[in-house]
């Protein structure tokens, strides 16, 4: 392959579109005629303003967000959002509902509890090792928000349809499936996503927050932990992770102009995951770990007949230019992360290798 690149199935940081990386490389020493690298220019310059404003505009267009939504770029990863959400948007005396569907939602719950917030775990799939999405949830009418993880990166499950919360704002950790499929944003009060899975490099977290959620924020929070600090300054209160924001802008431009929007990438993502699951389901050698109605289109988790064969599979795949197929260290097995930047060619290379490996070892 070009530049000796491999087919990259890493979970995060993950593959980026090659054309984006080439554009970064081309413009790296002299950005937009400035005579400086993007990493050398002021975040207060007109040049950088154009970058961040374009990233915000494209996000709003791609996700069809109305004027009530602010698009912010924060640091601290999705992990800081586990704490910032309840600090900002769960006033004392109020409660929130949380759905527990895996490692990341468990961490979100833990941070809310550390803060002494009043939360209800209204549904959990822990009883079956987080292998499914608990679609049937009863929410508490008086809850301030409902927190879900839209795609469970480690367990390989995904909400195929979002729950009806009867008007209670949904707060969603969409780190591993933002911009991968069409959805109605209206029920969502907050959407947050670490960029390094599906929209850019590490170092920045996208937060989309609706006006009514901003009204819940108490005065006595540290400035850097308050959403309004960033919504009032276009994410420029302090020095932002400008290089990461620039790459997000390019990824969103690629998504809009080269791919043609979210509906187009969703069709591609369905085709990709479809072929991979079909290969897994075609015999008894590979076994998908997630329940059928909860299977992720982004992180495809599967097992082989033994741990020895899994180790051999991962090793031989790597030799064949297929990287990142080892499952998360907490669960073992295999995982192919197939975010937006992974194309059909990569999926075919993987499924061909899988069929071949099964023939030789099955
Ligand atoms: C990776 C991931 C996180 C953690 O993101 P950081 O940016 O490393 O803090 C949180 N939630 C989900 C769903 C993830 O996939």
Coordinates of C-alpha atoms and ligand atoms in Angstrom, one line a residue:
X1 CA 0.0 0.0 0.0
X2 CA 1.0 3.6 -0.4
X3 CA 3.7 4.7 2.1
X4 CA 3.7 1.1 3.4
X5 CA 0.6 1.8 5.4
X6 CA -1.3 -1.1 6.9
X7 CA -5.0 -1.8 7.2
X8 CA -5.5 -0.2 10.6
X9 CA -8.3 -1.6 12.9
X10 CA -7.1 0.2 16.1
X11 CA -9.8 1.2 18.5
X12 CA -8.4 4.6 19.3
X13 CA -6.4 6.5 18.4
X14 CA -7.6 5.1 15.1
X15 CA -7.3 5.3 11.4
X16 CA -7.8 8.7 9.7
X17 CA -8.6 9.3 6.1
X18 CA -5.4 9.1 4.1
X19 CA -6.3 12.2 2.1
X20 CA -6.6 14.2 5.4
X21 CA -3.1 13.0 6.5
X22 CA -1.7 14.0 3.1
X23 CA -3.3 17.5 3.4
X24 CA -1.8 17.9 6.9
X25 CA 1.6 16.9 5.5
X26 CA 1.3 19.2 2.5
X27 CA 0.4 22.3 4.6
X28 CA 2.4 21.5 7.6
X29 CA 5.3 24.0 7.0
X30 CA 3.3 26.8 5.6
X31 CA -0.4 26.9 6.6
X32 CA -2.8 28.8 4.4
X33 CA -0.1 31.2 3.2
X34 CA 0.8 32.3 6.7
X35 CA 4.4 31.3 6.4
X36 CA 4.0 29.3 9.6
X37 CA 2.8 25.9 10.6
X38 CA -0.6 25.5 12.1
X39 CA 1.2 24.5 15.2
X40 CA 3.0 27.9 15.2
X41 CA 0.2 30.3 14.6
X42 CA -1.8 32.2 17.3
X43 CA -5.1 30.8 18.4
X44 CA -6.3 34.4 18.4
X45 CA -5.4 34.9 14.7
X46 CA -7.9 35.3 11.9
X47 CA -6.4 32.2 10.3
X48 CA -7.2 30.0 13.3
X49 CA -10.6 31.6 13.7
X50 CA -11.4 30.3 10.2
X51 CA -10.4 26.8 11.1
X52 CA -12.4 26.6 14.3
X53 CA -15.4 28.3 12.9
X54 CA -15.4 26.0 9.9
X55 CA -15.2 22.9 12.2
X56 CA -18.2 24.2 14.2
X57 CA -20.2 25.0 11.1
X58 CA -19.6 21.6 9.5
X59 CA -20.5 19.8 12.7
X60 CA -23.8 21.7 12.8
X61 CA -24.5 21.0 9.2
X62 CA -23.6 17.3 9.3
X63 CA -25.6 16.6 12.4
X64 CA -28.4 19.0 11.5
X65 CA -28.2 20.9 14.8
X66 CA -30.4 23.9 15.3
X67 CA -29.4 27.2 16.8
X68 CA -29.9 26.1 20.4
X69 CA -26.8 23.9 20.2
X70 CA -23.2 25.0 20.9
X71 CA -20.3 23.0 19.6
X72 CA -17.3 23.1 21.9
X73 CA -13.7 21.7 21.8
X74 CA -12.4 20.8 25.3
X75 CA -9.4 19.0 26.7
X76 CA -9.4 16.2 29.3
X77 CA -10.9 13.6 26.9
X78 CA -14.3 12.0 27.1
X79 CA -13.1 10.9 30.6
X80 CA -13.3 14.5 32.0
X81 CA -16.9 14.7 30.6
X82 CA -17.9 11.9 33.0
X83 CA -17.3 14.5 35.8
X84 CA -18.2 17.7 34.0
X85 CA -21.6 16.6 33.0
X86 CA -22.9 16.0 36.6
X87 CA -20.9 19.0 38.0
X88 CA -22.5 21.3 35.5
X89 CA -25.9 19.9 34.8
X90 CA -27.0 18.0 37.8
X91 CA -28.0 20.6 40.5
X92 CA -28.1 19.6 44.1
X93 CA -31.4 18.1 45.1
X94 CA -32.0 16.8 41.6
X95 CA -31.3 13.3 40.2
X96 CA -30.3 11.8 36.9
X97 CA -30.7 8.4 35.3
X98 CA -27.8 6.3 34.0
X99 CA -27.8 3.2 31.8
X100 CA -24.9 0.9 32.5
X101 CA -23.7 -0.8 29.3
X102 CA -20.0 -1.4 29.7
X103 CA -16.6 0.0 30.9
X104 CA -17.2 3.6 29.9
X105 CA -20.7 4.0 31.3
X106 CA -19.5 2.4 34.5
X107 CA -16.8 5.1 34.7
X108 CA -19.3 7.8 34.0
X109 CA -21.4 6.5 36.9
X110 CA -18.4 6.4 39.2
X111 CA -17.5 10.0 38.6
X112 CA -21.1 11.2 39.3
X113 CA -21.0 9.1 42.5
X114 CA -17.6 10.6 43.6
X115 CA -19.2 14.0 43.3
X116 CA -21.9 12.8 45.7
X117 CA -24.6 13.3 43.0
X118 CA -27.9 11.6 43.2
X119 CA -28.1 9.1 40.4
X120 CA -30.2 6.1 39.5
X121 CA -28.9 3.2 37.5
X122 CA -32.1 2.5 35.7
X123 CA -30.9 -0.4 33.5
X124 CA -27.7 -2.5 33.2
X125 CA -26.5 -5.3 31.0
X126 CA -23.9 -6.4 33.5
X127 CA -25.7 -9.7 34.2
X128 CA -24.6 -10.9 30.8
X129 CA -21.1 -9.4 30.7
X130 CA -22.4 -6.3 28.8
X131 CA -23.1 -8.3 25.7
X132 CA -26.4 -6.5 24.9
X133 CA -28.2 -3.2 25.1
X134 CA -31.1 -3.0 27.6
X135 CA -33.6 -1.4 25.2
X136 CA -36.5 -1.6 27.6
X137 CA -35.9 1.1 30.2
X138 CA -38.2 2.9 32.5
X139 CA -37.0 6.4 33.3
X140 CA -37.8 8.5 36.3
X141 CA -40.0 11.5 35.2
X142 CA -38.3 13.9 37.6
X143 CA -34.8 13.1 36.3
X144 CA -32.7 16.0 35.0
X145 CA -31.1 13.9 32.3
X146 CA -30.6 10.4 31.1
X147 CA -27.0 9.3 30.4
X148 CA -26.2 6.6 27.9
X149 CA -23.1 5.4 26.0
X150 CA -24.3 5.2 22.4
X151 CA -21.6 2.7 21.3
X152 CA -19.6 0.5 23.7
X153 CA -16.2 0.5 22.2
X154 CA -14.8 -2.4 24.3
X155 CA -17.8 -4.8 24.4
X156 CA -18.8 -4.1 20.8
X157 CA -22.4 -3.2 21.4
X158 CA -24.4 -0.1 20.1
X159 CA -27.8 1.3 20.6
X160 CA -29.5 0.5 17.3
X161 CA -32.3 3.0 18.2
X162 CA -32.2 5.5 21.0
X163 CA -34.6 5.2 24.0
X164 CA -37.8 7.3 24.2
X165 CA -37.1 9.4 27.4
X166 CA -40.4 11.3 27.1
X167 CA -38.7 14.7 26.9
X168 CA -36.0 14.2 29.5
X169 CA -32.8 15.4 27.8
X170 CA -30.4 12.6 26.8
X171 CA -26.8 13.0 27.5
X172 CA -24.8 10.7 25.3
X173 CA -21.2 9.6 25.2
X174 CA -20.8 9.2 21.5
X175 CA -17.0 8.9 21.5
X176 CA -16.9 5.9 19.2
X177 CA -19.8 6.5 16.9
X178 CA -20.3 10.2 16.4
X179 CA -20.7 11.1 12.8
X180 CA -21.2 7.5 11.8
X181 CA -25.0 7.4 11.3
X182 CA -28.0 9.6 11.0
X183 CA -30.0 10.3 14.1
X184 CA -32.4 13.0 15.3
X185 CA -30.5 15.3 17.6
X186 CA -33.6 16.9 19.2
X187 CA -33.9 14.6 22.3
X188 CA -30.2 15.2 23.1
X189 CA -29.1 17.8 25.7
X190 CA -25.4 17.0 25.6
X191 CA -23.4 14.9 23.2
X192 CA -19.7 14.4 23.9
X193 CA -17.0 12.5 22.0
X194 CA -13.3 12.1 22.4
X195 CA -12.0 12.8 18.9
X196 CA -9.5 10.0 18.6
X197 CA -12.0 7.3 17.5
X198 CA -14.0 8.7 14.6
X199 CA -13.3 12.4 14.0
X200 CA -9.7 13.2 14.6
X201 CA -6.5 12.7 16.6
X202 CA -6.2 12.5 20.4
X203 CA -6.1 15.7 22.5
X204 CA -9.6 17.1 22.1
X205 CA -13.1 16.2 23.0
X206 CA -16.1 17.5 21.1
X207 CA -19.0 18.6 23.3
X208 CA -22.3 19.6 21.8
X209 CA -24.6 21.2 24.4
X210 CA -28.1 22.7 24.2
X211 CA -29.0 26.1 25.7
X212 CA -31.3 24.7 28.4
X213 CA -28.5 22.5 29.7
X214 CA -26.3 25.6 30.1
X215 CA -28.9 27.2 32.3
X216 CA -28.4 24.4 34.9
X217 CA -24.8 25.4 35.6
X218 CA -24.0 26.6 39.2
X219 CA -21.8 29.7 39.7
X220 CA -19.3 28.1 42.1
X221 CA -17.4 25.9 39.6
X222 CA -13.7 26.4 38.6
X223 CA -13.6 28.3 35.4
X224 CA -12.0 25.6 33.4
X225 CA -14.6 23.1 34.4
X226 CA -17.6 25.2 33.4
X227 CA -19.2 24.7 30.0
X228 CA -20.2 28.4 29.8
X229 CA -16.5 29.4 29.9
X230 CA -16.2 27.7 26.5
X231 CA -19.6 28.4 25.1
X232 CA -19.1 32.2 25.8
X233 CA -15.7 32.2 24.1
X234 CA -16.0 29.9 21.0
X235 CA -13.8 27.4 22.9
X236 CA -11.0 30.0 23.1
X237 CA -10.9 30.9 26.8
X238 CA -7.4 29.5 27.0
X239 CA -5.1 28.0 24.4
X240 CA -7.1 25.2 22.7
X241 CA -5.6 22.0 21.2
X242 CA -5.3 23.8 17.9
X243 CA -3.6 21.1 15.9
X244 CA -6.2 18.5 16.9
X245 CA -9.1 21.0 16.0
X246 CA -7.5 21.6 12.6
X247 CA -7.5 17.9 11.8
X248 CA -11.1 17.5 13.0
X249 CA -11.9 20.3 10.5
X250 CA -10.3 18.4 7.7
X251 CA -12.0 15.1 8.6
X252 CA -15.4 16.9 8.6
X253 CA -14.6 18.5 5.3
X254 CA -13.7 15.0 3.9
X255 CA -17.0 13.7 5.3
X256 CA -19.1 16.4 3.7
X257 CA -17.3 16.9 0.4
X258 CA -15.6 13.6 -0.4
X259 CA -18.0 11.1 1.2
X260 CA -21.2 13.3 0.8
X261 CA -22.5 13.4 4.3
X262 CA -23.7 11.3 7.2
X263 CA -26.3 9.3 5.2
X264 CA -23.6 8.3 2.8
X265 CA -21.2 7.2 5.4
X266 CA -23.9 5.3 7.3
X267 CA -24.7 3.3 4.2
X268 CA -21.0 2.5 3.8
X269 CA -20.6 1.6 7.5
X270 CA -23.6 -0.8 7.3
X271 CA -22.1 -2.5 4.3
X272 CA -18.7 -2.8 6.0
X273 CA -20.1 -4.2 9.2
X274 CA -22.5 -6.4 7.3
X275 CA -19.8 -8.2 5.4
X276 CA -17.7 -8.6 8.5
X277 CA -20.5 -10.1 10.6
X278 CA -21.6 -12.3 7.7
X279 CA -18.1 -13.7 7.6
X280 CA -18.2 -14.3 11.3
X281 CA -21.6 -15.9 11.2
X282 CA -20.9 -18.1 8.2
X283 CA -19.5 -21.0 10.2
X284 CA -18.7 -22.1 13.8
X285 CA -15.1 -21.0 13.8
X286 CA -15.7 -17.3 14.7
X287 CA -18.3 -16.2 17.2
X288 CA -19.6 -12.7 17.6
X289 CA -19.7 -11.7 21.3
X290 CA -22.6 -9.2 21.1
X291 CA -26.2 -10.1 20.9
X292 CA -27.7 -9.8 17.4
X293 CA -29.9 -6.7 18.0
X294 CA -27.1 -4.9 19.9
X295 CA -24.1 -5.4 17.5
X296 CA -21.9 -2.4 17.0
X297 CA -21.3 -1.2 13.4
X298 CA -18.0 0.4 14.7
X299 CA -16.3 -2.2 16.9
X300 CA -16.8 -5.8 15.8
X301 CA -15.9 -8.1 18.7
X302 CA -15.5 -11.8 18.2
X303 CA -13.8 -15.0 19.6
X304 CA -12.0 -17.9 18.0
X305 CA -12.2 -21.5 19.3
X306 CA -9.3 -21.0 21.7
X307 CA -7.0 -18.3 23.1
X308 CA -4.1 -20.0 21.4
X309 CA -5.8 -19.6 18.0
X310 CA -6.7 -16.0 18.9
X311 CA -3.0 -15.2 19.5
X312 CA -2.0 -16.9 16.3
X313 CA -4.8 -15.1 14.4
X314 CA -3.6 -11.7 15.6
X315 CA 0.0 -12.5 15.0
X316 CA -0.6 -13.7 11.4
X317 CA -2.9 -10.8 10.6
X318 CA -0.2 -8.4 11.7
X319 CA 2.2 -10.1 9.4
X320 CA -0.3 -9.7 6.6
X321 CA -0.6 -6.0 7.1
X322 CA -3.8 -6.1 9.2
X323 CA -3.2 -4.3 12.5
X324 CA -5.0 -3.6 15.7
X325 CA -7.2 -6.7 15.9
X326 CA -6.5 -7.6 19.6
X327 CA -9.5 -7.2 21.9
X328 CA -9.3 -4.7 24.8
X329 CA -7.0 -6.0 27.5
X330 CA -9.9 -6.2 29.9
X331 CA -11.9 -8.7 27.7
X332 CA -9.5 -10.5 25.4
X333 CA -10.6 -12.0 22.1
X334 CA -10.5 -10.1 18.9
X335 CA -11.9 -6.7 17.8
X336 CA -11.9 -5.0 14.5
X337 CA -12.6 -1.3 14.9
X338 CA -14.0 -0.1 11.6
X339 CA -14.7 3.6 12.0
X340 CA -15.5 6.0 9.1
X341 CA -12.0 6.1 7.8
X342 CA -11.8 2.3 7.3
X343 CA -13.0 1.6 3.8
X344 CA -14.5 -1.4 2.1
X345 CA -11.1 -2.4 0.7
X346 CA -9.8 -2.8 4.2
X347 CA -12.8 -4.9 5.2
X348 CA -12.3 -7.2 2.2
X349 CA -8.7 -7.7 3.0
X350 CA -9.7 -8.6 6.6
X351 CA -12.5 -11.0 5.6
X352 CA -10.3 -12.7 2.9
X353 CA -7.7 -13.2 5.6
X354 CA -10.3 -14.6 8.0
X355 CA -11.7 -17.1 5.5
X356 CA -8.2 -18.2 4.7
X357 CA -7.2 -18.5 8.4
X358 CA -10.3 -20.6 9.1
X359 CA -9.6 -23.0 6.2
X360 CA -6.1 -23.6 7.6
X361 CA -6.9 -23.8 11.3
X362 CA -10.6 -24.7 11.5
Ligands
LIG1 C1 -12.3 5.9 24.4 C2 -13.6 6.2 25.0 C3 -13.7 7.0 26.2 C4 -12.5 7.6 26.8 O1 -12.0 8.6 26.0 P1 -10.7 9.5 26.5 O2 -10.7 10.6 25.4 O3 -9.5 8.6 26.5 O4 -11.0 10.0 27.8 C5 -14.9 7.3 26.7 N1 -16.0 6.7 26.2 C6 -16.0 5.9 25.1 C7 -17.3 5.4 24.6 C8 -14.8 5.6 24.5 O5 -14.8 4.8 23.4

